[in-house]
Tab-separated table of N, CA and C in Angstrom:
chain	number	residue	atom	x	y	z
O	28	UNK	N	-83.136	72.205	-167.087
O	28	UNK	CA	-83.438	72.421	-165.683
O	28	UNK	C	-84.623	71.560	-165.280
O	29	UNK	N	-84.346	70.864	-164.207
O	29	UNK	CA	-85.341	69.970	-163.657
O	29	UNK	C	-86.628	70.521	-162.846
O	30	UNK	N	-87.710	70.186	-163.047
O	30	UNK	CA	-88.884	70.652	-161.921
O	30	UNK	C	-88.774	70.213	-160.566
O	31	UNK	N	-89.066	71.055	-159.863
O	31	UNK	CA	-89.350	70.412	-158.341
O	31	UNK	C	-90.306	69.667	-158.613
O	32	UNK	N	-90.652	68.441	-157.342
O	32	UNK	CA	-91.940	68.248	-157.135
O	32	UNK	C	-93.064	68.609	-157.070
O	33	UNK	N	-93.814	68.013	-157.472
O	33	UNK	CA	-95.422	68.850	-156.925
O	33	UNK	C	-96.079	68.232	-156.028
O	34	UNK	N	-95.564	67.564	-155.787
O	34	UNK	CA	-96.173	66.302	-154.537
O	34	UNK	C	-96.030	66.760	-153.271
O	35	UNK	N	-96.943	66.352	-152.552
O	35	UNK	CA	-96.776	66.801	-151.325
O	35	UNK	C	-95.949	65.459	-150.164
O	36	UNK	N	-94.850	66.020	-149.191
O	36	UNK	CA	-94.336	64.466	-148.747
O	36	UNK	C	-95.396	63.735	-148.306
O	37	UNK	N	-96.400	63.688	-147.834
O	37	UNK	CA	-97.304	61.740	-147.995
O	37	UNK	C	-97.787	61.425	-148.992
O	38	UNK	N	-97.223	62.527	-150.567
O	38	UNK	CA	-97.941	61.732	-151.478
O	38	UNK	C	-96.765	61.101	-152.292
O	39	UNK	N	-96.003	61.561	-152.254
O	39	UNK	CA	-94.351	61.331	-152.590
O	39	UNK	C	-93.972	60.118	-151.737
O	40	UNK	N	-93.454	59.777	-149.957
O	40	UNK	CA	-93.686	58.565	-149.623
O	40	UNK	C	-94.491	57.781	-150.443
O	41	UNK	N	-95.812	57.635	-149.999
O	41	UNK	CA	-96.599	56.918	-151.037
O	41	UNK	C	-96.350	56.144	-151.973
O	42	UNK	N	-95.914	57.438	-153.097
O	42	UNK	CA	-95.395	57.057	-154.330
O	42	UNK	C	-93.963	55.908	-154.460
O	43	UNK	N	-93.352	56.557	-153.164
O	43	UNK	CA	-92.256	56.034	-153.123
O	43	UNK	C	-91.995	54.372	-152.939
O	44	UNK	N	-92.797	54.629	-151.470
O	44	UNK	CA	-93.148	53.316	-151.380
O	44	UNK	C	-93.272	52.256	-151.995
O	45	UNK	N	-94.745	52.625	-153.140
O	45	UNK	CA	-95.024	51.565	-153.934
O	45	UNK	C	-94.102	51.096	-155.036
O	46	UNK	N	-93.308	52.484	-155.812
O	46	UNK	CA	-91.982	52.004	-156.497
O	46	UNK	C	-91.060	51.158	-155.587
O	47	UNK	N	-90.558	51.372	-154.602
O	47	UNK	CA	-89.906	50.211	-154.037
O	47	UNK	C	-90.223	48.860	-154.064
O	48	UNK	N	-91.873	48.728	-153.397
O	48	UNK	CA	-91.934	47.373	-153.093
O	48	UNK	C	-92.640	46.752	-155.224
O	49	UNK	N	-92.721	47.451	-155.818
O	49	UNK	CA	-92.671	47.564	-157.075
O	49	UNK	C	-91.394	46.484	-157.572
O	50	UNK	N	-90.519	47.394	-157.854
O	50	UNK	CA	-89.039	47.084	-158.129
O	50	UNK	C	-88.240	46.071	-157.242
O	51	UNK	N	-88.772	45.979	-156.123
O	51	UNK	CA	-88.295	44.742	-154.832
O	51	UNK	C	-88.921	43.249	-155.644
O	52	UNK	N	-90.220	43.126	-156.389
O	52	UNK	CA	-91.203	42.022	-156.797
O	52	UNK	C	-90.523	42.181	-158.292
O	53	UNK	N	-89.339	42.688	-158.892
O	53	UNK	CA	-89.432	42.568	-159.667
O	53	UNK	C	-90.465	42.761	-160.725
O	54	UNK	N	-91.060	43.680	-160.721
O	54	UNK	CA	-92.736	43.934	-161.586
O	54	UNK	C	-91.612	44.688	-162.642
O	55	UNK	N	-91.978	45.463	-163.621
O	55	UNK	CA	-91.973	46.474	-164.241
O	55	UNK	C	-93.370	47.627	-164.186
O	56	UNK	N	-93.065	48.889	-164.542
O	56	UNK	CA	-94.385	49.805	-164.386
O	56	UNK	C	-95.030	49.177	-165.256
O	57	UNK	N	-94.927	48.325	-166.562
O	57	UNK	CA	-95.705	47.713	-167.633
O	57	UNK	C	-96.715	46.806	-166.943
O	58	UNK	N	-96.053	45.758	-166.343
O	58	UNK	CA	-96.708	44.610	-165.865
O	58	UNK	C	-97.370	45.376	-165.035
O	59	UNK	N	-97.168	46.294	-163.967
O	59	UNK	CA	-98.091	46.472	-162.728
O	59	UNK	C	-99.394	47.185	-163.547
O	60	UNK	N	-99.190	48.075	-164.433
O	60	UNK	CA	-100.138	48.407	-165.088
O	60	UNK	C	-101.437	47.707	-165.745
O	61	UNK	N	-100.966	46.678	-165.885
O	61	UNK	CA	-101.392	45.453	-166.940
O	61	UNK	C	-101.974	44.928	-165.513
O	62	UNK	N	-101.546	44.553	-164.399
O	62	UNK	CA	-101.859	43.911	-163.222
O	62	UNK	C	-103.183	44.858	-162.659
O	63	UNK	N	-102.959	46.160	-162.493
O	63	UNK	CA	-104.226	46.831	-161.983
O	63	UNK	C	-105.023	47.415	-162.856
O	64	UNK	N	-105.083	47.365	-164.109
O	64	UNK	CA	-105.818	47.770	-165.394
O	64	UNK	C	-106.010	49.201	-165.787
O	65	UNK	N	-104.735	49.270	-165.661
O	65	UNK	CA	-104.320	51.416	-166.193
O	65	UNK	C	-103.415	50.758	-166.851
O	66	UNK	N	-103.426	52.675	-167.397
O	66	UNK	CA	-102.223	52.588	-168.038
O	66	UNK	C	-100.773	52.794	-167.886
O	67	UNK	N	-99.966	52.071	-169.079
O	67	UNK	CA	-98.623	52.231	-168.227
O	67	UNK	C	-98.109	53.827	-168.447
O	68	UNK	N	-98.402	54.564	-169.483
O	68	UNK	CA	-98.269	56.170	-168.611
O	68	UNK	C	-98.502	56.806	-168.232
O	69	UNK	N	-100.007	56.150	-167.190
O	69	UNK	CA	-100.270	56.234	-165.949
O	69	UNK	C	-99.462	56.216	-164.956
O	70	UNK	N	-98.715	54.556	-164.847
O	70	UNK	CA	-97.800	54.914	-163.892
O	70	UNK	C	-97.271	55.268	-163.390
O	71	UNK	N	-96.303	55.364	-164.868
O	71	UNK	CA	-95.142	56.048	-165.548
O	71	UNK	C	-95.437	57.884	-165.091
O	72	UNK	N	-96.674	58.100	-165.241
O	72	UNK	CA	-96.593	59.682	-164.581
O	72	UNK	C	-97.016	59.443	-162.901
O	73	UNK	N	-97.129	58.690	-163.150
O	73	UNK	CA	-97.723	58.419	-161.397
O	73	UNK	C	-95.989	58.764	-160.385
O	74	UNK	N	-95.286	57.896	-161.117
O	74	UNK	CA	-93.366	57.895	-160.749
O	74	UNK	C	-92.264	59.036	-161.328
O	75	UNK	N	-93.489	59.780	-161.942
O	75	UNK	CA	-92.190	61.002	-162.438
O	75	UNK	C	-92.645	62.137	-161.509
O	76	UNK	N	-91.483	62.804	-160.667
O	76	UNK	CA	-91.968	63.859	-159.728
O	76	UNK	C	-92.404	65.127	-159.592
O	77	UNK	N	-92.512	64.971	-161.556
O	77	UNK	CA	-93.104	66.813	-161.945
O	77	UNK	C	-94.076	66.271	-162.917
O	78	UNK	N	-94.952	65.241	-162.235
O	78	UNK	CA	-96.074	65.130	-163.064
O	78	UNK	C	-96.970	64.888	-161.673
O	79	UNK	N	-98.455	65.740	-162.085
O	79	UNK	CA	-99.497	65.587	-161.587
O	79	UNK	C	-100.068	64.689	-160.794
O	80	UNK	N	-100.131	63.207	-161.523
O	80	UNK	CA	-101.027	62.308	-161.678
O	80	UNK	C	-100.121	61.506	-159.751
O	81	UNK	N	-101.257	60.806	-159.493
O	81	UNK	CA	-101.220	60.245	-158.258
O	81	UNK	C	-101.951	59.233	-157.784
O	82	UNK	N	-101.610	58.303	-156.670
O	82	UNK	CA	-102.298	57.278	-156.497
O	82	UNK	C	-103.588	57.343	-155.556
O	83	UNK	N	-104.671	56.811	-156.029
O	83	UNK	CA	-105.480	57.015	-154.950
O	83	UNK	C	-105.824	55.742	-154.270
O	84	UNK	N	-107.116	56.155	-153.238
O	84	UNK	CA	-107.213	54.600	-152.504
O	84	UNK	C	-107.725	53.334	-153.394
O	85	UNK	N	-108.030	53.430	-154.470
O	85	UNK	CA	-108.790	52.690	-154.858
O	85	UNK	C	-107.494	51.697	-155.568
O	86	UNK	N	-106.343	52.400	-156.210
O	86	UNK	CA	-105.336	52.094	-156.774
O	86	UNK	C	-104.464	51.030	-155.646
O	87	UNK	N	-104.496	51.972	-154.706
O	87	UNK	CA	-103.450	51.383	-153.789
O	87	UNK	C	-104.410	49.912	-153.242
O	88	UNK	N	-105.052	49.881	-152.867
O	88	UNK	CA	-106.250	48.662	-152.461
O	88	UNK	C	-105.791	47.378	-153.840
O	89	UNK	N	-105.941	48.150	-155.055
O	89	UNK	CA	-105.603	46.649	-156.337
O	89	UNK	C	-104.118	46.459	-156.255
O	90	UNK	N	-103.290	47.412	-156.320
O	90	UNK	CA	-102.046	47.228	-155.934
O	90	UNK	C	-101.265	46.308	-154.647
O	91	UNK	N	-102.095	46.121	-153.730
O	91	UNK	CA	-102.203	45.451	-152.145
O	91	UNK	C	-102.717	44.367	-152.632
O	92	UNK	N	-103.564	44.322	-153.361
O	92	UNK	CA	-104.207	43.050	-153.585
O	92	UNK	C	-103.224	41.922	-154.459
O	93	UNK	N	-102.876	42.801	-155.750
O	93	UNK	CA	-102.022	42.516	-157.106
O	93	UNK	C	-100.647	41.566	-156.488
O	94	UNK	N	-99.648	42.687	-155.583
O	94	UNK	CA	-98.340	42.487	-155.150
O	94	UNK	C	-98.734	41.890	-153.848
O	95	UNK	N	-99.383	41.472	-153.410
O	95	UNK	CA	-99.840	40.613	-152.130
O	95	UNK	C	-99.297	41.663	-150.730
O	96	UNK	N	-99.529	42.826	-150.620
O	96	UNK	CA	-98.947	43.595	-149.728
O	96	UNK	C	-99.637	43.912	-148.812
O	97	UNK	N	-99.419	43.905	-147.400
O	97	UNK	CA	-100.803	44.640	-146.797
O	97	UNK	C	-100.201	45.864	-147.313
O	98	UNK	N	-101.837	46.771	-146.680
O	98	UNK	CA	-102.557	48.195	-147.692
O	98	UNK	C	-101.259	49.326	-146.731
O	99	UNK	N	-101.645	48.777	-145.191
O	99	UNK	CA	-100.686	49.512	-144.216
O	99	UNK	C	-99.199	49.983	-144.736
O	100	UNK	N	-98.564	48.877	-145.416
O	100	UNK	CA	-97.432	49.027	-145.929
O	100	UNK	C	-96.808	49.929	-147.066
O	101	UNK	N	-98.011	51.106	-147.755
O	101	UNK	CA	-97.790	51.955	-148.342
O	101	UNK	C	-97.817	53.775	-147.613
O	102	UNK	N	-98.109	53.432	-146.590
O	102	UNK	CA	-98.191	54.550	-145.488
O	102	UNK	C	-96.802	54.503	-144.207
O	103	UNK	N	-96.284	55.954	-144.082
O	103	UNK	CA	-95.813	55.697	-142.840
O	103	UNK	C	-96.230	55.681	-141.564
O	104	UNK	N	-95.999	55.171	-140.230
O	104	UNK	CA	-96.294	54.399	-138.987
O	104	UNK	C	-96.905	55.818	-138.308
O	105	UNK	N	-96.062	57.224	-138.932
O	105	UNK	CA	-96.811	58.156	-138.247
O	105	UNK	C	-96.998	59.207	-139.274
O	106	UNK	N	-97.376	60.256	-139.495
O	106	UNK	CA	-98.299	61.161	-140.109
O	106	UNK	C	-96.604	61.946	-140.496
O	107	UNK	N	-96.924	62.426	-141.266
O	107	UNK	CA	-95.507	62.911	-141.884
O	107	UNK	C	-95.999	65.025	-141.976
């Protein structure tokens, strides 16, 4: 039996988000890990939806920087 989430939906978007434009660049969770200097089961729990762990601003800022993204582009246009 699977866990629900524990995420709340703007932290789940979020999450979501960045796996997309993730997997869109062709990265792996390895490389992006290696790219923002965590670990990869960091990520790796960062993308599983019955684990804790989550992105914060500081992450998302090297991640924007890393994948050349603006920062805007991990948020939706209105408040969820």
């Amino acid at each position: 039996m699977q866990k629900e989430s524990i995420s709340t939906d703007i932290e789940q978007f979020v999450i979501n988000k960045v796996k997309e434009i993730r997997i869109s660049k062709g990265i792996s969770q390895a490389k992006l890990a290696h790219m923002i200097d965590l670990s990869v089961g960091f990520v790796g729990n960062v993308e599983n939806p019955t684990h804790i762990a989550k992105w914060n601003l500081n992450h998302l800022n090297r991640i924007s920087k890393e994948l050349n993204v603006p920062f805007k582009d991990f948020f939706p246009e209105k408040g969820i």
